mmCIF file of C-alpha atoms and ligand atoms in Angstrom:
data_model
loop_
_atom_site.group_PDB
_atom_site.id
_atom_site.type_symbol
_atom_site.label_atom_id
_atom_site.label_comp_id
_atom_site.label_asym_id
_atom_site.label_seq_id
_atom_site.Cartn_x
_atom_site.Cartn_y
_atom_site.Cartn_z
ATOM 1 C CA MET K 12 19.546 7.265 -4.248
ATOM 2 C CA THR K 13 16.743 6.990 -6.770
ATOM 3 C CA ARG K 14 13.733 4.934 -5.786
ATOM 4 C CA LYS K 15 11.294 4.031 -8.570
ATOM 5 C CA PRO K 16 7.913 5.574 -7.757
ATOM 6 C CA ILE K 17 5.046 3.148 -7.158
ATOM 7 C CA ILE K 18 1.413 4.135 -7.522
ATOM 8 C CA ALA K 19 -0.981 1.489 -6.244
ATOM 9 C CA GLY K 20 -4.760 1.475 -6.245
ATOM 10 C CA ASN K 21 -6.556 -0.022 -3.276
ATOM 11 C CA TRP K 22 -10.034 -0.838 -4.506
ATOM 12 C CA LYS K 23 -11.220 -1.875 -1.015
ATOM 13 C CA MET K 24 -14.652 -3.554 -1.179
ATOM 14 C CA ASN K 25 -15.601 -2.272 -4.607
ATOM 15 C CA ASN K 26 -16.197 -3.814 -8.036
ATOM 16 C CA THR K 27 -17.790 -7.019 -9.149
ATOM 17 C CA LYS K 28 -16.134 -8.992 -11.936
ATOM 18 C CA ALA K 29 -18.019 -7.115 -14.638
ATOM 19 C CA GLN K 30 -17.198 -3.739 -13.097
ATOM 20 C CA ALA K 31 -13.563 -4.738 -12.615
ATOM 21 C CA SER K 32 -13.226 -5.760 -16.266
ATOM 22 C CA GLU K 33 -14.672 -2.495 -17.432
ATOM 23 C CA LEU K 34 -12.366 -0.418 -15.226
ATOM 24 C CA ILE K 35 -9.237 -2.378 -16.138
ATOM 25 C CA ASN K 36 -9.949 -2.260 -19.855
ATOM 26 C CA GLU K 37 -10.389 1.498 -19.605
ATOM 27 C CA LEU K 38 -7.222 1.838 -17.543
ATOM 28 C CA LYS K 39 -4.818 -0.245 -19.634
ATOM 29 C CA PRO K 40 -4.255 2.192 -22.526
ATOM 30 C CA LEU K 41 -4.213 5.161 -20.178
ATOM 31 C CA VAL K 42 -1.277 3.923 -18.108
ATOM 32 C CA LYS K 43 0.648 1.840 -20.636
ATOM 33 C CA ASP K 44 3.511 4.348 -20.915
ATOM 34 C CA ALA K 45 3.771 5.015 -17.169
ATOM 35 C CA GLU K 46 7.247 5.641 -15.814
ATOM 36 C CA CYS K 47 6.369 4.400 -12.326
ATOM 37 C CA ASP K 48 5.308 0.952 -11.096
ATOM 38 C CA VAL K 49 1.539 0.616 -11.422
ATOM 39 C CA VAL K 50 -0.358 -1.766 -9.142
ATOM 40 C CA ILE K 51 -4.032 -2.437 -8.488
ATOM 41 C CA CYS K 52 -4.942 -4.190 -5.225
ATOM 42 C CA VAL K 53 -8.357 -5.709 -5.625
ATOM 43 C CA PRO K 54 -10.912 -7.877 -3.792
ATOM 44 C CA TYR K 55 -10.158 -11.617 -3.710
ATOM 45 C CA THR K 56 -13.018 -12.407 -6.055
ATOM 46 C CA VAL K 57 -11.631 -10.315 -8.902
ATOM 47 C CA ILE K 58 -7.903 -11.081 -8.610
ATOM 48 C CA GLU K 59 -8.029 -13.759 -11.287
ATOM 49 C CA THR K 60 -10.010 -11.531 -13.658
ATOM 50 C CA ALA K 61 -7.583 -8.660 -13.030
ATOM 51 C CA ALA K 62 -4.497 -10.855 -13.534
ATOM 52 C CA LYS K 63 -5.819 -12.233 -16.825
ATOM 53 C CA LEU K 64 -6.805 -8.837 -18.166
ATOM 54 C CA THR K 65 -3.440 -7.288 -17.245
ATOM 55 C CA ALA K 66 -1.200 -10.155 -18.348
ATOM 56 C CA GLY K 67 1.608 -8.782 -20.512
ATOM 57 C CA THR K 68 0.884 -5.183 -19.500
ATOM 58 C CA ASN K 69 2.671 -2.918 -17.011
ATOM 59 C CA ILE K 70 -0.178 -3.204 -14.483
ATOM 60 C CA LYS K 71 0.582 -5.548 -11.593
ATOM 61 C CA VAL K 72 -2.108 -7.052 -9.395
ATOM 62 C CA GLY K 73 -2.284 -7.302 -5.635
ATOM 63 C CA ALA K 74 -4.562 -8.685 -2.934
ATOM 64 C CA GLU K 75 -5.848 -6.675 0.036
ATOM 65 C CA ASN K 76 -4.773 -9.146 2.698
ATOM 66 C CA ILE K 77 -3.086 -12.551 3.151
ATOM 67 C CA ALA K 78 -3.312 -15.309 5.741
ATOM 68 C CA TRP K 79 -0.288 -15.889 7.949
ATOM 69 C CA ALA K 80 -0.734 -19.640 7.927
ATOM 70 C CA ASP K 81 -0.159 -21.938 4.950
ATOM 71 C CA LYS K 82 -3.499 -23.742 5.236
ATOM 72 C CA GLY K 83 -6.001 -25.174 7.668
ATOM 73 C CA ALA K 84 -8.745 -24.120 10.037
ATOM 74 C CA PHE K 85 -8.800 -20.342 9.442
ATOM 75 C CA THR K 86 -12.342 -19.612 8.289
ATOM 76 C CA GLY K 87 -12.561 -16.605 6.014
ATOM 77 C CA GLU K 88 -8.823 -16.343 5.368
ATOM 78 C CA VAL K 89 -7.103 -16.747 1.990
ATOM 79 C CA SER K 90 -3.667 -18.335 1.782
ATOM 80 C CA ALA K 91 -0.507 -17.404 -0.100
ATOM 81 C CA ALA K 92 -0.824 -20.455 -2.368
ATOM 82 C CA MET K 93 -4.393 -19.461 -3.240
ATOM 83 C CA LEU K 94 -3.357 -15.903 -4.023
ATOM 84 C CA LYS K 95 -0.414 -17.061 -6.113
ATOM 85 C CA GLU K 96 -2.638 -19.372 -8.084
ATOM 86 C CA VAL K 97 -4.913 -16.529 -9.169
ATOM 87 C CA GLY K 98 -2.041 -14.167 -10.029
ATOM 88 C CA ALA K 99 -1.511 -11.760 -7.123
ATOM 89 C CA GLU K 100 2.007 -10.375 -6.832
ATOM 90 C CA TYR K 101 1.561 -7.613 -4.244
ATOM 91 C CA VAL K 102 -0.459 -7.632 -1.042
ATOM 92 C CA VAL K 103 -1.727 -4.813 1.164
ATOM 93 C CA ILE K 104 -1.175 -5.639 4.843
ATOM 94 C CA GLY K 105 -2.358 -3.820 7.971
ATOM 95 C CA HIS K 106 -4.608 -1.281 6.299
ATOM 96 C CA SER K 107 -6.184 0.988 8.910
ATOM 97 C CA GLU K 108 -9.639 -0.367 7.998
ATOM 98 C CA ARG K 109 -8.402 -3.849 8.879
ATOM 99 C CA ARG K 110 -6.922 -2.526 12.125
ATOM 100 C CA GLN K 111 -10.064 -0.515 12.948
ATOM 101 C CA TYR K 112 -12.878 -2.927 11.997
ATOM 102 C CA PHE K 113 -11.317 -6.388 11.948
ATOM 103 C CA GLY K 114 -9.013 -6.504 14.921
ATOM 104 C CA GLU K 115 -5.731 -6.428 13.021
ATOM 105 C CA THR K 116 -2.840 -5.737 15.410
ATOM 106 C CA ASP K 117 0.863 -4.995 15.050
ATOM 107 C CA GLU K 118 1.437 -8.664 15.766
ATOM 108 C CA THR K 119 -0.933 -10.003 13.095
ATOM 109 C CA VAL K 120 0.412 -7.444 10.624
ATOM 110 C CA ASN K 121 3.881 -8.786 11.322
ATOM 111 C CA LYS K 122 2.792 -12.414 10.917
ATOM 112 C CA ARG K 123 1.121 -11.659 7.574
ATOM 113 C CA THR K 124 4.173 -9.683 6.382
ATOM 114 C CA VAL K 125 6.544 -12.496 7.322
ATOM 115 C CA GLN K 126 4.347 -14.994 5.439
ATOM 116 C CA ALA K 127 3.969 -12.751 2.369
ATOM 117 C CA LEU K 128 7.767 -12.347 2.114
ATOM 118 C CA LYS K 129 8.408 -16.046 2.683
ATOM 119 C CA GLU K 130 6.019 -16.820 -0.181
ATOM 120 C CA GLY K 131 7.533 -14.298 -2.568
ATOM 121 C CA PHE K 132 4.914 -11.541 -2.479
ATOM 122 C CA LYS K 133 5.649 -7.823 -2.373
ATOM 123 C CA PRO K 134 3.934 -6.531 0.750
ATOM 124 C CA ILE K 135 2.546 -3.006 1.018
ATOM 125 C CA VAL K 136 2.512 -2.497 4.784
ATOM 126 C CA CYS K 137 0.262 0.298 6.045
ATOM 127 C CA VAL K 138 0.952 2.486 9.069
ATOM 128 C CA GLY K 139 -0.593 5.730 10.245
ATOM 129 C CA GLU K 140 -2.121 7.604 13.167
ATOM 130 C CA THR K 141 -5.742 8.445 13.947
ATOM 131 C CA LEU K 142 -6.941 12.018 14.373
ATOM 132 C CA ASP K 143 -6.939 11.637 18.188
ATOM 133 C CA GLU K 144 -3.387 10.347 18.096
ATOM 134 C CA ARG K 145 -2.233 13.263 15.884
ATOM 135 C CA GLU K 146 -3.978 15.795 18.083
ATOM 136 C CA SER K 147 -2.411 14.391 21.217
ATOM 137 C CA GLY K 148 1.037 14.571 19.646
ATOM 138 C CA GLU K 149 1.464 10.825 19.246
ATOM 139 C CA THR K 150 1.940 10.599 15.464
ATOM 140 C CA GLU K 151 5.601 9.601 15.674
ATOM 141 C CA LYS K 152 5.114 7.246 18.582
ATOM 142 C CA VAL K 153 2.335 5.388 16.744
ATOM 143 C CA CYS K 154 4.187 5.222 13.431
ATOM 144 C CA LYS K 155 7.322 3.955 15.210
ATOM 145 C CA ARG K 156 5.389 1.261 17.072
ATOM 146 C CA GLN K 157 3.545 0.116 13.929
ATOM 147 C CA THR K 158 6.686 0.147 11.765
ATOM 148 C CA GLU K 159 8.843 -1.701 14.290
ATOM 149 C CA GLY K 160 5.979 -4.106 14.898
ATOM 150 C CA ALA K 161 5.452 -4.869 11.217
ATOM 151 C CA PHE K 162 9.174 -5.443 10.526
ATOM 152 C CA ALA K 163 9.954 -7.526 13.632
ATOM 153 C CA GLY K 164 12.206 -10.430 12.684
ATOM 154 C CA ILE K 165 12.368 -9.424 9.004
ATOM 155 C CA SER K 166 15.823 -9.361 7.378
ATOM 156 C CA ALA K 167 17.259 -6.344 5.587
ATOM 157 C CA ALA K 168 17.083 -8.242 2.289
ATOM 158 C CA ASP K 169 13.363 -8.827 2.784
ATOM 159 C CA ALA K 170 12.738 -5.324 4.068
ATOM 160 C CA GLU K 171 14.012 -3.950 0.752
ATOM 161 C CA LYS K 172 11.243 -5.836 -1.059
ATOM 162 C CA THR K 173 8.610 -4.278 1.159
ATOM 163 C CA VAL K 174 6.729 -1.062 0.436
ATOM 164 C CA VAL K 175 5.504 1.005 3.391
ATOM 165 C CA ALA K 176 2.339 3.083 3.019
ATOM 166 C CA TYR K 177 1.935 5.970 5.433
ATOM 167 C CA GLU K 178 -1.783 6.568 5.655
ATOM 168 C CA PRO K 179 -2.949 9.032 8.290
ATOM 169 C CA VAL K 180 -6.350 7.601 9.230
ATOM 170 C CA TRP K 181 -7.912 11.079 9.356
ATOM 171 C CA ALA K 182 -7.062 11.615 5.678
ATOM 172 C CA ILE K 183 -8.590 8.397 4.368
ATOM 173 C CA GLY K 184 -11.773 8.838 2.392
ATOM 174 C CA THR K 185 -12.346 12.214 4.018
ATOM 175 C CA GLY K 186 -11.129 14.459 1.226
ATOM 176 C CA LYS K 187 -8.748 15.858 3.877
ATOM 177 C CA THR K 188 -5.213 15.288 2.587
ATOM 178 C CA ALA K 189 -2.200 15.691 4.765
ATOM 179 C CA THR K 190 -0.299 18.689 3.450
ATOM 180 C CA SER K 191 2.757 17.692 1.479
ATOM 181 C CA ALA K 192 4.867 19.058 4.345
ATOM 182 C CA GLN K 193 2.997 16.954 6.946
ATOM 183 C CA ALA K 194 3.275 13.853 4.772
ATOM 184 C CA GLN K 195 6.991 14.447 4.098
ATOM 185 C CA GLU K 196 7.705 15.058 7.790
ATOM 186 C CA THR K 197 6.127 11.801 8.949
ATOM 187 C CA ILE K 198 7.439 9.728 6.054
ATOM 188 C CA SER K 199 10.940 11.018 6.662
ATOM 189 C CA TYR K 200 10.475 10.081 10.337
ATOM 190 C CA ILE K 201 9.384 6.540 9.277
ATOM 191 C CA ARG K 202 12.469 6.267 7.072
ATOM 192 C CA GLY K 203 14.483 7.179 10.172
ATOM 193 C CA VAL K 204 12.835 4.314 12.060
ATOM 194 C CA LEU K 205 13.785 1.975 9.198
ATOM 195 C CA LYS K 206 17.310 3.369 9.352
ATOM 196 C CA SER K 207 17.578 2.526 13.026
ATOM 197 C CA LEU K 208 16.357 -1.013 12.255
ATOM 198 C CA TYR K 209 18.388 -1.725 9.124
ATOM 199 C CA GLY K 210 20.971 1.017 8.586
ATOM 200 C CA ALA K 211 20.958 3.866 6.105
ATOM 201 C CA GLU K 212 21.689 1.870 2.945
ATOM 202 C CA THR K 213 18.652 -0.374 3.316
ATOM 203 C CA ALA K 214 16.374 2.408 4.575
ATOM 204 C CA GLU K 215 17.211 4.489 1.510
ATOM 205 C CA LYS K 216 16.083 1.632 -0.728
ATOM 206 C CA ILE K 217 12.671 1.036 0.873
ATOM 207 C CA ARG K 218 9.855 2.788 -0.941
ATOM 208 C CA ILE K 219 7.373 4.690 1.219
ATOM 209 C CA GLN K 220 4.020 5.740 -0.177
ATOM 210 C CA TYR K 221 1.577 8.337 1.023
ATOM 211 C CA GLY K 222 -2.107 7.406 1.168
ATOM 212 C CA GLY K 223 -5.206 9.389 2.133
ATOM 213 C CA SER K 224 -7.336 11.344 -0.331
ATOM 214 C CA MET K 225 -4.507 11.436 -2.878
ATOM 215 C CA ASN K 226 -5.901 12.496 -6.231
ATOM 216 C CA PRO K 227 -4.972 14.147 -9.541
ATOM 217 C CA ALA K 228 -5.027 17.600 -7.952
ATOM 218 C CA ASN K 229 -2.531 16.924 -5.148
ATOM 219 C CA ALA K 230 -0.417 14.020 -6.470
ATOM 220 C CA LYS K 231 2.280 16.155 -8.097
ATOM 221 C CA GLU K 232 3.019 18.164 -4.985
ATOM 222 C CA LEU K 233 3.038 15.116 -2.728
ATOM 223 C CA MET K 234 5.292 13.204 -5.131
ATOM 224 C CA ALA K 235 7.722 16.117 -5.279
ATOM 225 C CA GLN K 236 8.639 15.551 -1.621
ATOM 226 C CA PRO K 237 12.030 13.877 -1.221
ATOM 227 C CA ASP K 238 10.874 10.922 0.884
ATOM 228 C CA ILE K 239 7.519 10.238 -0.793
ATOM 229 C CA ASP K 240 7.994 7.460 -3.318
ATOM 230 C CA GLY K 241 4.449 6.735 -4.316
ATOM 231 C CA GLY K 242 0.809 6.679 -3.429
ATOM 232 C CA LEU K 243 -1.767 4.195 -2.191
ATOM 233 C CA ILE K 244 -4.944 5.427 -3.783
ATOM 234 C CA GLY K 245 -8.457 4.567 -2.625
ATOM 235 C CA GLY K 246 -11.384 6.498 -4.108
ATOM 236 C CA ALA K 247 -9.434 7.925 -7.035
ATOM 237 C CA SER K 248 -8.349 4.427 -8.116
ATOM 238 C CA LEU K 249 -11.962 3.534 -8.937
ATOM 239 C CA LYS K 250 -12.089 5.927 -11.881
ATOM 240 C CA ALA K 251 -9.672 5.155 -14.716
ATOM 241 C CA PRO K 252 -8.997 8.784 -15.737
ATOM 242 C CA ASP K 253 -8.319 9.826 -12.133
ATOM 243 C CA PHE K 254 -6.047 6.897 -11.379
ATOM 244 C CA SER K 255 -4.232 7.480 -14.654
ATOM 245 C CA ALA K 256 -3.746 11.136 -13.781
ATOM 246 C CA VAL K 257 -2.158 10.147 -10.470
ATOM 247 C CA VAL K 258 0.060 7.621 -12.260
ATOM 248 C CA HIS K 259 1.154 10.447 -14.573
ATOM 249 C CA PHE K 260 1.684 12.801 -11.634
ATOM 250 C CA ASP K 261 4.737 14.307 -13.269
ATOM 251 C CA LYS K 262 2.965 15.283 -16.493
HETATM 252 P P1 13P U 27 -8.745 7.338 -0.163
HETATM 253 O O1 13P U 27 -7.765 7.627 -1.304
HETATM 254 O O2 13P U 27 -10.103 7.006 -0.629
HETATM 255 O O3 13P U 27 -8.676 8.399 0.894
HETATM 256 O O4 13P U 27 -8.193 6.003 0.526
HETATM 257 C C1 13P U 27 -6.872 5.927 0.879
HETATM 258 C C2 13P U 27 -6.597 4.523 1.279
HETATM 259 O O5 13P U 27 -7.051 4.062 2.311
HETATM 260 C C3 13P U 27 -5.777 3.696 0.389
HETATM 261 O O6 13P U 27 -5.413 2.508 1.002
#
């Protein structure tokens, strides 16, 4: 089974329109011959700018969240129709920062994922344990609960369109990467959870990324692991040469 690698940047709350334009224009020539899927997930306010600047290129644009409802009284939320209108194709759902600071739960992650799939987006669903959870031996339990929660009620056909990002919370923005063996072990476990939900054929098709201090120095080794199909890149996606080096992990 060959899964096409997918390297996605998650800009988080960084870059104004002017900064986004500069970064994207620097990035375009650097990644134009990439062999993997290249995605940048950006703040709502720069999605339109990013989509226009990347039109006709191999860079796809994503949002960092999506509302579960179509429209209405949901102050601060942004709907699928709004995201489609400005050119988002992917959407990050359930990032640990959303879970940690903004009350996102397995249930809201599921509702957003269901909505994203219904509206034709490609969700990047994030799961991962905290340091406390890892140290108390709960990594698998947490990843199972979050994965089963996110995929509740989702068909196998839709599951195949979904990307899972395993992001151990203790490795995010800390410079502390999971070792390639640790990342492979947990990602292979998550694939097993998907197998129990959907069967082996579907589980083998779902791409699972690693995220957490992934950078040009460690990308090659992480990507060499059999179950790691990509990366969700925070800090290193904010510098065009670094993001490009991760995209070209095999060079
Ligand atoms: P860093 O690459 O900055 O550790 O962030 C990872 C992440 O949270 C991507 O979603």
